PDB file of C-alpha atoms in Angstrom:
ATOM      1  CA  MET A  84     -43.274   7.357  26.026  1.00 45.00           C
ATOM      2  CA  PRO A  85     -46.385   5.902  27.158  1.00 46.00           C
ATOM      3  CA  GLN A  86     -48.865   4.117  24.898  1.00 60.00           C
ATOM      4  CA  ASP A  87     -52.555   4.299  24.224  1.00 70.00           C
ATOM      5  CA  ASP A  88     -54.207   6.516  26.718  1.00 83.00           C
ATOM      6  CA  GLY A  89     -50.808   7.752  27.872  1.00 87.00           C
ATOM      7  CA  LEU A  90     -49.953   8.755  23.998  1.00 91.00           C
ATOM      8  CA  ALA A  91     -53.447  10.384  23.716  1.00 93.00           C
ATOM      9  CA  ARG A  92     -52.766  12.614  26.789  1.00 93.00           C
ATOM     10  CA  ALA A  93     -49.186  13.718  25.579  1.00 94.00           C
ATOM     11  CA  PHE A  94     -50.706  14.733  22.366  1.00 96.00           C
ATOM     12  CA  GLU A  95     -53.550  16.336  23.828  1.00 95.00           C
ATOM     13  CA  LYS A  96     -51.216  18.547  26.094  1.00 95.00           C
ATOM     14  CA  GLU A  97     -49.624  19.667  22.698  1.00 96.00           C
ATOM     15  CA  ARG A  98     -52.628  20.463  20.916  1.00 95.00           C
ATOM     16  CA  PRO A  99     -53.085  24.281  21.602  1.00 93.00           C
ATOM     17  CA  ARG A 100     -49.692  25.051  20.509  1.00 93.00           C
ATOM     18  CA  LEU A 101     -50.384  22.768  17.237  1.00 96.00           C
ATOM     19  CA  LEU A 102     -53.168  24.650  16.605  1.00 95.00           C
ATOM     20  CA  ARG A 103     -51.522  28.111  16.805  1.00 93.00           C
ATOM     21  CA  VAL A 104     -48.912  26.789  14.489  1.00 95.00           C
ATOM     22  CA  ALA A 105     -51.618  25.586  12.060  1.00 96.00           C
ATOM     23  CA  TYR A 106     -53.802  28.646  12.415  1.00 95.00           C
ATOM     24  CA  THR A 107     -51.052  31.550  12.460  1.00 94.00           C
ATOM     25  CA  THR A 108     -49.931  29.663   9.013  1.00 95.00           C
ATOM     26  CA  THR A 109     -52.929  29.191   7.233  1.00 94.00           C
ATOM     27  CA  GLY A 110     -55.202  31.618   8.705  1.00 92.00           C
ATOM     28  CA  SER A 111     -57.968  29.198   9.007  1.00 92.00           C
ATOM     29  CA  LEU A 112     -59.363  27.564  12.170  1.00 90.00           C
ATOM     30  CA  ALA A 113     -61.110  24.944  10.026  1.00 90.00           C
ATOM     31  CA  GLU A 114     -57.940  23.912   8.270  1.00 93.00           C
ATOM     32  CA  ALA A 115     -56.005  24.269  11.642  1.00 95.00           C
ATOM     33  CA  GLU A 116     -57.943  21.420  13.142  1.00 95.00           C
ATOM     34  CA  ASP A 117     -57.730  19.261  10.288  1.00 96.00           C
ATOM     35  CA  CYS A 118     -53.878  19.762  10.177  1.00 97.00           C
ATOM     36  CA  VAL A 119     -53.858  18.687  13.980  1.00 97.00           C
ATOM     37  CA  GLN A 120     -56.226  15.840  13.749  1.00 97.00           C
ATOM     38  CA  GLU A 121     -53.880  14.470  10.683  1.00 98.00           C
ATOM     39  CA  SER A 122     -51.007  15.037  12.770  1.00 97.00           C
ATOM     40  CA  TRP A 123     -52.612  12.828  15.551  1.00 97.00           C
ATOM     41  CA  LEU A 124     -53.305   9.755  12.897  1.00 96.00           C
ATOM     42  CA  ARG A 125     -49.699  10.221  11.805  1.00 96.00           C
ATOM     43  CA  LEU A 126     -48.516   9.615  15.338  1.00 96.00           C
ATOM     44  CA  ARG A 127     -50.675   6.785  16.020  1.00 93.00           C
ATOM     45  CA  ARG A 128     -49.387   5.046  12.785  1.00 93.00           C
ATOM     46  CA  VAL A 129     -45.693   5.150  13.907  1.00 93.00           C
ATOM     47  CA  PRO A 130     -44.708   1.865  14.737  1.00 91.00           C
ATOM     48  CA  ASP A 131     -42.540   2.954  18.019  1.00 91.00           C
ATOM     49  CA  PRO A 132     -43.741   6.077  19.549  1.00 89.00           C
ATOM     50  CA  GLY A 133     -41.200   5.747  22.006  1.00 86.00           C
ATOM     51  CA  ALA A 134     -38.439   5.906  19.695  1.00 91.00           C
ATOM     52  CA  ILE A 135     -39.930   9.556  19.399  1.00 92.00           C
ATOM     53  CA  ARG A 136     -37.135  11.504  21.384  1.00 92.00           C
ATOM     54  CA  ASP A 137     -38.709  15.263  21.089  1.00 93.00           C
ATOM     55  CA  LEU A 138     -42.446  14.516  20.933  1.00 95.00           C
ATOM     56  CA  ARG A 139     -43.148  18.550  20.495  1.00 95.00           C
ATOM     57  CA  GLY A 140     -40.621  19.051  18.081  1.00 94.00           C
ATOM     58  CA  TRP A 141     -41.920  15.989  16.387  1.00 96.00           C
ATOM     59  CA  LEU A 142     -45.184  17.068  16.282  1.00 96.00           C
ATOM     60  CA  THR A 143     -44.708  20.384  15.241  1.00 96.00           C
ATOM     61  CA  THR A 144     -42.674  19.334  12.583  1.00 95.00           C
ATOM     62  CA  VAL A 145     -45.557  17.473  10.847  1.00 97.00           C
ATOM     63  CA  VAL A 146     -48.228  20.040  11.569  1.00 97.00           C
ATOM     64  CA  GLY A 147     -45.914  22.874  10.026  1.00 97.00           C
ATOM     65  CA  ARG A 148     -45.612  20.580   6.882  1.00 97.00           C
ATOM     66  CA  LEU A 149     -49.451  20.114   6.635  1.00 97.00           C
ATOM     67  CA  ALA A 150     -50.089  23.687   7.083  1.00 97.00           C
ATOM     68  CA  LEU A 151     -47.686  24.637   4.305  1.00 96.00           C
ATOM     69  CA  ASP A 152     -49.286  22.484   1.990  1.00 95.00           C
ATOM     70  CA  ALA A 153     -52.618  23.577   3.362  1.00 94.00           C
ATOM     71  CA  LEU A 154     -51.641  27.349   2.676  1.00 92.00           C
ATOM     72  CA  GLY A 155     -50.412  26.278  -0.664  1.00 87.00           C
ATOM     73  CA  SER A 156     -53.565  25.226  -1.468  1.00 85.00           C
ATOM     74  CA  ALA A 157     -55.180  28.267  -0.215  1.00 82.00           C
ATOM     75  CA  ARG A 158     -53.248  30.591  -2.079  1.00 78.00           C
ATOM     76  CA  SER A 159     -54.521  29.234  -5.666  1.00 77.00           C
ATOM     77  CA  ARG A 160     -58.136  29.554  -4.122  1.00 80.00           C
ATOM     78  CA  ARG A 161     -57.337  32.947  -3.324  1.00 79.00           C
ATOM     79  CA  GLU A 162     -56.669  34.075  -6.526  1.00 79.00           C
ATOM     80  CA  ARG A 163     -60.283  33.561  -7.568  1.00 83.00           C
ATOM     81  CA  TYR A 164     -61.557  35.044  -4.434  1.00 86.00           C
ATOM     82  CA  VAL A 165     -64.023  37.712  -4.637  1.00 88.00           C
ATOM     83  CA  GLY A 166     -62.791  41.244  -2.945  1.00 89.00           C
ATOM     84  CA  THR A 167     -60.629  41.278   0.099  1.00 91.00           C
ATOM     85  CA  TRP A 168     -59.266  38.007   1.793  1.00 92.00           C
ATOM     86  CA  LEU A 169     -58.926  38.218   5.499  1.00 94.00           C
ATOM     87  CA  PRO A 170     -58.216  35.323   8.051  1.00 93.00           C
ATOM     88  CA  GLU A 171     -60.674  33.596   9.586  1.00 93.00           C
ATOM     89  CA  PRO A 172     -61.306  35.332  13.383  1.00 93.00           C
ATOM     90  CA  LEU A 173     -61.395  33.559  16.508  1.00 90.00           C
ATOM     91  CA  VAL A 174     -64.064  34.635  18.731  1.00 91.00           C
ATOM     92  CA  GLU A 175     -64.163  34.438  22.313  1.00 85.00           C
ATOM     93  CA  PRO A 176     -66.437  36.155  25.206  1.00 80.00           C
ATOM     94  CA  ALA A 177     -65.232  39.544  26.355  1.00 71.00           C
ATOM     95  CA  VAL A 178     -63.274  39.384  29.375  1.00 55.00           C
ATOM     96  CA  ALA A 179     -65.912  39.037  32.372  1.00 44.00           C
ATOM     97  CA  GLY A 180     -66.474  42.141  34.209  1.00 38.00           C
ATOM     98  CA  THR A 181     -66.617  44.441  31.609  1.00 36.00           C
ATOM     99  CA  ALA A 182     -69.461  46.235  30.277  1.00 35.00           C
ATOM    100  CA  GLY A 183     -71.317  44.563  27.233  1.00 37.00           C
ATOM    101  CA  THR A 184     -69.540  41.230  28.143  1.00 33.00           C
ATOM    102  CA  ALA A 185     -71.609  38.020  27.059  1.00 33.00           C
ATOM    103  CA  GLY A 186     -70.852  35.880  30.174  1.00 34.00           C
ATOM    104  CA  SER A 187     -67.910  34.813  31.699  1.00 35.00           C
ATOM    105  CA  ALA A 188     -67.649  31.061  30.633  1.00 38.00           C
ATOM    106  CA  VAL A 189     -63.975  29.903  30.440  1.00 40.00           C
ATOM    107  CA  PRO A 190     -63.171  28.104  27.067  1.00 43.00           C
ATOM    108  CA  ASP A 191     -61.973  24.956  26.868  1.00 45.00           C
ATOM    109  CA  PRO A 192     -57.856  24.754  27.310  1.00 39.00           C
ATOM    110  CA  ALA A 193     -57.502  22.993  24.485  1.00 40.00           C
ATOM    111  CA  GLU A 194     -59.316  25.570  22.152  1.00 45.00           C
ATOM    112  CA  GLN A 195     -57.043  28.618  23.829  1.00 47.00           C
ATOM    113  CA  VAL A 196     -55.305  29.750  20.587  1.00 50.00           C
ATOM    114  CA  THR A 197     -55.944  33.338  20.927  1.00 44.00           C
ATOM    115  CA  LEU A 198     -53.992  34.242  24.058  1.00 47.00           C
ATOM    116  CA  ASP A 199     -50.719  35.109  22.494  1.00 56.00           C
ATOM    117  CA  GLU A 200     -49.708  37.898  20.228  1.00 58.00           C
ATOM    118  CA  SER A 201     -48.964  35.131  17.556  1.00 62.00           C
ATOM    119  CA  VAL A 202     -52.071  34.823  16.770  1.00 76.00           C
ATOM    120  CA  SER A 203     -53.520  38.923  16.729  1.00 85.00           C
ATOM    121  CA  MET A 204     -55.487  39.871  13.619  1.00 88.00           C
ATOM    122  CA  ALA A 205     -52.815  42.433  12.832  1.00 88.00           C
ATOM    123  CA  LEU A 206     -49.783  40.480  12.536  1.00 89.00           C
ATOM    124  CA  LEU A 207     -52.019  37.778  10.306  1.00 91.00           C
ATOM    125  CA  VAL A 208     -53.000  40.598   7.813  1.00 90.00           C
ATOM    126  CA  VAL A 209     -49.069  41.124   7.482  1.00 91.00           C
ATOM    127  CA  LEU A 210     -48.065  37.187   7.536  1.00 93.00           C
ATOM    128  CA  ASP A 211     -50.278  37.126   4.603  1.00 91.00           C
ATOM    129  CA  GLU A 212     -48.079  39.427   2.531  1.00 91.00           C
ATOM    130  CA  LEU A 213     -45.613  37.002   2.692  1.00 94.00           C
ATOM    131  CA  SER A 214     -44.886  34.049   0.494  1.00 94.00           C
ATOM    132  CA  PRO A 215     -45.852  30.522   2.150  1.00 94.00           C
ATOM    133  CA  ALA A 216     -42.264  29.723   2.458  1.00 96.00           C
ATOM    134  CA  GLN A 217     -41.486  32.676   4.320  1.00 97.00           C
ATOM    135  CA  ARG A 218     -44.206  32.607   6.168  1.00 96.00           C
ATOM    136  CA  THR A 219     -43.823  29.395   7.391  1.00 96.00           C
ATOM    137  CA  ALA A 220     -39.892  29.652   8.168  1.00 97.00           C
ATOM    138  CA  PHE A 221     -40.435  32.896  10.175  1.00 96.00           C
ATOM    139  CA  LEU A 222     -43.382  31.430  12.176  1.00 95.00           C
ATOM    140  CA  LEU A 223     -41.742  28.012  12.928  1.00 96.00           C
ATOM    141  CA  HIS A 224     -38.317  29.461  13.777  1.00 96.00           C
ATOM    142  CA  ASP A 225     -39.130  32.896  15.412  1.00 94.00           C
ATOM    143  CA  VAL A 226     -42.533  32.235  16.999  1.00 91.00           C
ATOM    144  CA  PHE A 227     -42.400  28.565  17.645  1.00 92.00           C
ATOM    145  CA  GLY A 228     -38.788  27.758  18.320  1.00 92.00           C
ATOM    146  CA  LEU A 229     -37.917  25.228  16.029  1.00 94.00           C
ATOM    147  CA  SER A 230     -34.154  24.853  14.638  1.00 95.00           C
ATOM    148  CA  PHE A 231     -33.714  25.875  11.384  1.00 97.00           C
ATOM    149  CA  GLU A 232     -32.659  22.261  10.549  1.00 96.00           C
ATOM    150  CA  ARG A 233     -35.960  21.150  11.455  1.00 94.00           C
ATOM    151  CA  VAL A 234     -37.732  24.151   9.627  1.00 96.00           C
ATOM    152  CA  ALA A 235     -35.709  23.127   6.470  1.00 97.00           C
ATOM    153  CA  GLU A 236     -37.240  19.485   6.878  1.00 94.00           C
ATOM    154  CA  VAL A 237     -40.842  21.408   6.575  1.00 95.00           C
ATOM    155  CA  VAL A 238     -40.272  23.626   3.619  1.00 95.00           C
ATOM    156  CA  GLY A 239     -37.797  21.343   1.503  1.00 94.00           C
ATOM    157  CA  ARG A 240     -35.204  24.035   1.496  1.00 95.00           C
ATOM    158  CA  THR A 241     -31.591  23.753   3.191  1.00 96.00           C
ATOM    159  CA  PRO A 242     -31.018  25.332   6.524  1.00 97.00           C
ATOM    160  CA  GLY A 243     -28.957  28.501   5.144  1.00 97.00           C
ATOM    161  CA  ALA A 244     -31.942  29.141   2.616  1.00 97.00           C
ATOM    162  CA  VAL A 245     -34.367  28.783   5.613  1.00 97.00           C
ATOM    163  CA  ARG A 246     -32.275  31.306   7.403  1.00 97.00           C
ATOM    164  CA  GLN A 247     -32.848  33.920   4.541  1.00 98.00           C
ATOM    165  CA  LEU A 248     -36.308  33.052   4.351  1.00 97.00           C
ATOM    166  CA  ALA A 249     -37.083  33.896   7.884  1.00 97.00           C
ATOM    167  CA  SER A 250     -34.637  36.764   7.955  1.00 97.00           C
ATOM    168  CA  ARG A 251     -36.723  38.336   4.882  1.00 97.00           C
ATOM    169  CA  ALA A 252     -39.983  37.768   6.405  1.00 96.00           C
ATOM    170  CA  ARG A 253     -38.661  39.288   9.817  1.00 94.00           C
ATOM    171  CA  ARG A 254     -37.731  42.507   8.142  1.00 94.00           C
ATOM    172  CA  HIS A 255     -40.920  42.950   6.251  1.00 94.00           C
ATOM    173  CA  ILE A 256     -42.871  42.132   9.555  1.00 90.00           C
ATOM    174  CA  GLU A 257     -40.784  44.693  11.338  1.00 89.00           C
ATOM    175  CA  GLN A 258     -41.508  47.271   8.489  1.00 87.00           C
ATOM    176  CA  SER A 259     -45.398  46.249   8.373  1.00 83.00           C
ATOM    177  CA  ARG A 260     -46.245  45.204  11.902  1.00 68.00           C
ATOM    178  CA  PRO A 261     -48.095  47.648  14.470  1.00 60.00           C
ATOM    179  CA  PRO A 262     -46.372  48.438  17.847  1.00 63.00           C
ATOM    180  CA  ALA A 263     -46.792  46.355  20.707  1.00 70.00           C
ATOM    181  CA  PRO A 264     -50.635  45.635  21.651  1.00 74.00           C
ATOM    182  CA  ALA A 265     -52.320  48.130  23.716  1.00 82.00           C
ATOM    183  CA  PRO A 266     -53.296  47.405  27.145  1.00 86.00           C
ATOM    184  CA  ARG A 267     -56.474  45.551  27.532  1.00 87.00           C
ATOM    185  CA  ALA A 268     -58.364  48.166  29.601  1.00 91.00           C
ATOM    186  CA  GLU A 269     -57.638  50.804  26.498  1.00 93.00           C
ATOM    187  CA  GLN A 270     -58.570  48.452  23.887  1.00 92.00           C
ATOM    188  CA  ARG A 271     -61.749  47.806  25.590  1.00 93.00           C
ATOM    189  CA  ARG A 272     -62.455  51.479  26.151  1.00 95.00           C
ATOM    190  CA  LEU A 273     -61.939  52.450  22.629  1.00 96.00           C
ATOM    191  CA  VAL A 274     -63.913  49.598  21.047  1.00 96.00           C
ATOM    192  CA  HIS A 275     -66.858  50.179  23.774  1.00 95.00           C
ATOM    193  CA  ALA A 276     -66.792  54.008  22.408  1.00 96.00           C
ATOM    194  CA  PHE A 277     -66.697  53.024  18.807  1.00 95.00           C
ATOM    195  CA  ALA A 278     -69.588  50.689  19.519  1.00 92.00           C
ATOM    196  CA  ALA A 279     -71.652  53.399  21.163  1.00 91.00           C
ATOM    197  CA  ALA A 280     -70.979  55.649  18.262  1.00 92.00           C
ATOM    198  CA  CYS A 281     -71.863  53.287  15.868  1.00 88.00           C
ATOM    199  CA  GLN A 282     -75.049  52.309  17.732  1.00 87.00           C
ATOM    200  CA  GLU A 283     -76.004  55.974  17.741  1.00 88.00           C
ATOM    201  CA  GLY A 284     -74.910  56.893  14.356  1.00 88.00           C
ATOM    202  CA  ASP A 285     -72.898  59.268  15.734  1.00 91.00           C
ATOM    203  CA  LEU A 286     -70.207  60.522  13.019  1.00 94.00           C
ATOM    204  CA  GLU A 287     -68.129  62.976  15.041  1.00 95.00           C
ATOM    205  CA  ALA A 288     -67.869  60.553  18.189  1.00 95.00           C
ATOM    206  CA  LEU A 289     -66.757  57.740  15.836  1.00 95.00           C
ATOM    207  CA  VAL A 290     -63.980  60.231  14.017  1.00 97.00           C
ATOM    208  CA  ARG A 291     -62.683  60.677  17.561  1.00 96.00           C
ATOM    209  CA  VAL A 292     -61.795  57.577  18.267  1.00 97.00           C
ATOM    210  CA  LEU A 293     -60.248  56.619  14.672  1.00 97.00           C
ATOM    211  CA  ASP A 294     -56.730  57.428  13.789  1.00 96.00           C
ATOM    212  CA  PRO A 295     -56.644  60.228  11.143  1.00 97.00           C
ATOM    213  CA  GLU A 296     -55.049  57.428   8.821  1.00 96.00           C
ATOM    214  CA  VAL A 297     -57.338  54.404   9.996  1.00 96.00           C
ATOM    215  CA  THR A 298     -57.460  51.758   7.595  1.00 96.00           C
ATOM    216  CA  TRP A 299     -61.196  49.773   7.028  1.00 97.00           C
ATOM    217  CA  ARG A 300     -61.137  46.529   5.479  1.00 96.00           C
ATOM    218  CA  GLY A 301     -64.127  44.131   4.705  1.00 95.00           C
ATOM    219  CA  ASP A 302     -64.356  40.489   3.930  1.00 96.00           C
ATOM    220  CA  GLY A 303     -67.898  39.135   2.159  1.00 94.00           C
ATOM    221  CA  GLY A 304     -66.151  36.644  -0.074  1.00 92.00           C
ATOM    222  CA  GLY A 305     -68.801  37.513  -3.000  1.00 90.00           C
ATOM    223  CA  LEU A 306     -71.381  35.696  -0.604  1.00 90.00           C
ATOM    224  CA  VAL A 307     -72.728  39.099   1.265  1.00 89.00           C
ATOM    225  CA  ALA A 308     -72.187  42.853   0.849  1.00 86.00           C
ATOM    226  CA  SER A 309     -68.639  44.061   2.048  1.00 89.00           C
ATOM    227  CA  LEU A 310     -66.459  46.496   1.080  1.00 88.00           C
ATOM    228  CA  PRO A 311     -64.832  46.298  -2.576  1.00 87.00           C
ATOM    229  CA  GLY A 312     -61.519  47.496  -1.208  1.00 91.00           C
ATOM    230  CA  ALA A 313     -60.069  48.861   1.834  1.00 94.00           C
ATOM    231  CA  VAL A 314     -61.271  52.670   2.839  1.00 96.00           C
ATOM    232  CA  ARG A 315     -58.732  54.901   4.418  1.00 97.00           C
ATOM    233  CA  GLY A 316     -59.051  58.133   6.634  1.00 97.00           C
ATOM    234  CA  ALA A 317     -60.984  58.715   9.772  1.00 97.00           C
ATOM    235  CA  ASP A 318     -63.549  61.036   8.025  1.00 96.00           C
ATOM    236  CA  ARG A 319     -64.078  58.621   5.273  1.00 96.00           C
ATOM    237  CA  VAL A 320     -64.260  55.459   7.131  1.00 96.00           C
ATOM    238  CA  ALA A 321     -66.730  57.152   9.787  1.00 95.00           C
ATOM    239  CA  ARG A 322     -68.971  58.121   7.072  1.00 94.00           C
ATOM    240  CA  GLY A 323     -68.982  54.540   5.495  1.00 92.00           C
ATOM    241  CA  LEU A 324     -69.428  52.880   8.674  1.00 90.00           C
ATOM    242  CA  VAL A 325     -72.622  55.343   9.522  1.00 87.00           C
ATOM    243  CA  SER A 326     -74.097  54.719   5.953  1.00 85.00           C
ATOM    244  CA  PHE A 327     -73.292  50.837   5.698  1.00 76.00           C
ATOM    245  CA  GLY A 328     -74.998  50.699   9.401  1.00 66.00           C
ATOM    246  CA  GLY A 329     -78.128  52.425   7.900  1.00 65.00           C
ATOM    247  CA  GLY A 330     -77.878  55.600  10.916  1.00 63.00           C
ATOM    248  CA  ALA A 331     -78.694  54.217  14.250  1.00 63.00           C
ATOM    249  CA  LEU A 332     -78.746  50.651  15.151  1.00 67.00           C
ATOM    250  CA  PRO A 333     -81.338  48.669  17.093  1.00 65.00           C
ATOM    251  CA  PRO A 334     -80.501  48.139  20.653  1.00 64.00           C
ATOM    252  CA  GLY A 335     -78.433  44.362  21.336  1.00 65.00           C
ATOM    253  CA  THR A 336     -77.126  44.525  17.761  1.00 79.00           C
ATOM    254  CA  LEU A 337     -73.487  45.089  18.909  1.00 85.00           C
ATOM    255  CA  ARG A 338     -71.805  42.875  21.410  1.00 89.00           C
ATOM    256  CA  VAL A 339     -68.221  43.272  22.681  1.00 91.00           C
ATOM    257  CA  VAL A 340     -66.169  40.048  22.584  1.00 92.00           C
ATOM    258  CA  THR A 341     -62.689  38.921  22.263  1.00 92.00           C
ATOM    259  CA  VAL A 342     -61.140  38.520  18.874  1.00 93.00           C
ATOM    260  CA  ASN A 343     -57.970  36.849  18.220  1.00 90.00           C
ATOM    261  CA  GLY A 344     -56.807  37.886  21.956  1.00 87.00           C
ATOM    262  CA  ALA A 345     -57.954  41.237  21.851  1.00 90.00           C
ATOM    263  CA  ALA A 346     -61.285  43.570  22.153  1.00 92.00           C
ATOM    264  CA  GLY A 347     -63.607  42.972  18.980  1.00 95.00           C
ATOM    265  CA  LEU A 348     -67.243  43.144  18.025  1.00 95.00           C
ATOM    266  CA  LEU A 349     -69.987  40.999  17.077  1.00 93.00           C
ATOM    267  CA  LEU A 350     -72.539  42.201  14.844  1.00 89.00           C
ATOM    268  CA  TYR A 351     -75.799  40.498  14.568  1.00 83.00           C
ATOM    269  CA  GLY A 352     -77.979  41.620  11.343  1.00 76.00           C
ATOM    270  CA  PRO A 353     -81.611  41.693  11.036  1.00 71.00           C
ATOM    271  CA  GLU A 354     -81.500  38.564   8.636  1.00 73.00           C
ATOM    272  CA  GLY A 355     -79.708  36.713  11.197  1.00 74.00           C
ATOM    273  CA  GLU A 356     -76.578  37.615   9.445  1.00 81.00           C
ATOM    274  CA  VAL A 357     -73.019  37.632  11.452  1.00 89.00           C
ATOM    275  CA  SER A 358     -70.194  40.203  11.080  1.00 92.00           C
ATOM    276  CA  VAL A 359     -66.972  40.513  13.367  1.00 96.00           C
ATOM    277  CA  ALA A 360     -64.758  43.261  13.741  1.00 96.00           C
ATOM    278  CA  ALA A 361     -61.133  43.090  14.791  1.00 95.00           C
ATOM    279  CA  PHE A 362     -59.302  46.295  16.123  1.00 95.00           C
ATOM    280  CA  THR A 363     -55.728  47.391  15.932  1.00 93.00           C
ATOM    281  CA  VAL A 364     -55.038  50.038  18.407  1.00 93.00           C
ATOM    282  CA  ASP A 365     -52.166  52.205  18.933  1.00 90.00           C
ATOM    283  CA  GLY A 366     -51.696  55.721  20.511  1.00 89.00           C
ATOM    284  CA  GLY A 367     -55.297  55.855  22.057  1.00 93.00           C
ATOM    285  CA  ARG A 368     -56.835  55.514  18.720  1.00 95.00           C
ATOM    286  CA  ILE A 369     -58.157  52.742  16.379  1.00 96.00           C
ATOM    287  CA  THR A 370     -55.727  52.147  13.470  1.00 95.00           C
ATOM    288  CA  ALA A 371     -57.352  49.636  11.763  1.00 95.00           C
ATOM    289  CA  ILE A 372     -60.734  47.915  11.398  1.00 96.00           C
ATOM    290  CA  ASP A 373     -60.706  44.080  10.063  1.00 96.00           C
ATOM    291  CA  VAL A 374     -64.645  42.896   9.706  1.00 96.00           C
ATOM    292  CA  GLN A 375     -65.161  39.399   8.485  1.00 96.00           C
ATOM    293  CA  ARG A 376     -68.764  39.062   6.962  1.00 94.00           C
ATOM    294  CA  ASN A 377     -68.065  35.681   5.079  1.00 94.00           C
ATOM    295  CA  PRO A 378     -70.379  33.274   6.211  1.00 93.00           C
ATOM    296  CA  GLU A 379     -68.152  30.633   5.521  1.00 92.00           C
ATOM    297  CA  LYS A 380     -65.520  31.770   7.730  1.00 93.00           C
ATOM    298  CA  LEU A 381     -67.914  32.425  10.480  1.00 92.00           C
ATOM    299  CA  THR A 382     -69.710  29.124  10.918  1.00 87.00           C
ATOM    300  CA  SER A 383     -68.251  28.711  14.828  1.00 80.00           C
ATOM    301  CA  VAL A 384     -69.343  31.996  15.711  1.00 83.00           C
ATOM    302  CA  ARG A 385     -72.757  32.140  17.811  1.00 70.00           C
ATOM    303  CA  PHE A 386     -74.132  35.147  19.011  1.00 60.00           C
ATOM    304  CA  PRO A 387     -74.082  35.034  22.939  1.00 57.00           C
ATOM    305  CA  GLU A 388     -77.152  35.582  25.055  1.00 57.00           C
ATOM    306  CA  ALA A 389     -77.385  38.753  26.911  1.00 49.00           C
TER     307      ALA A 389
END
């Protein structure tokens, strides 16, 4: 294996994948970045990196173990969390050439952690219903391709036990997971229609884009106003959104962006507060709206220039 700069280049090549591993496990970009950085420090401490026959597998195993530890600590903190807990969103500019986009800058490839289904907000919400061991076993084996023997090293179980953990997780996800992501054009169309209806305080237009059984969740972390619990049903959600927004919104308040690889919204409040909305789309309607308002989970989000 190449040393010094060569080792750094080899590591950087794996960084986007390692970030996905840690982020899907923890639901936190900050914790994911910490896990990846710690894996680099551990790699540097290996006496003979050239003896590592499978660098990708070695790094994935290390990051998986670090992320599992971080998830365990986070679970204890969540027991004291105020309100609904939602993952930290990953926000990028919307796809260039669409109405309402915020420029066409291409993010650094090392930061491309949102470009596959493994980090969709809908899936992350379902993954949070699993135990840490189930979540880790499913992600490392089914999503990131580690053998059950390698996963067993991470979770501290036998390969047979890990196989059972992944199987249980898989069944739960198959029962709860929304259908395959809608085409990007359909996502954008619905999110733009949703944004226009919110901007105008148009209750009927909102109901038209919402699935009859739509679910609206919000995370304020006890730091800003948010929903006390999930709201379900198109009429209740539409009325709640109009009420929460105080009627029609000032021009420029909403921007269409990309949230965890899908069309989403960035809301800029009158006092400088930021909210990020992620959407799940199915059958030509919006079936779920997850709004992150906790400022501690939005430190990396910036409201783009027009």
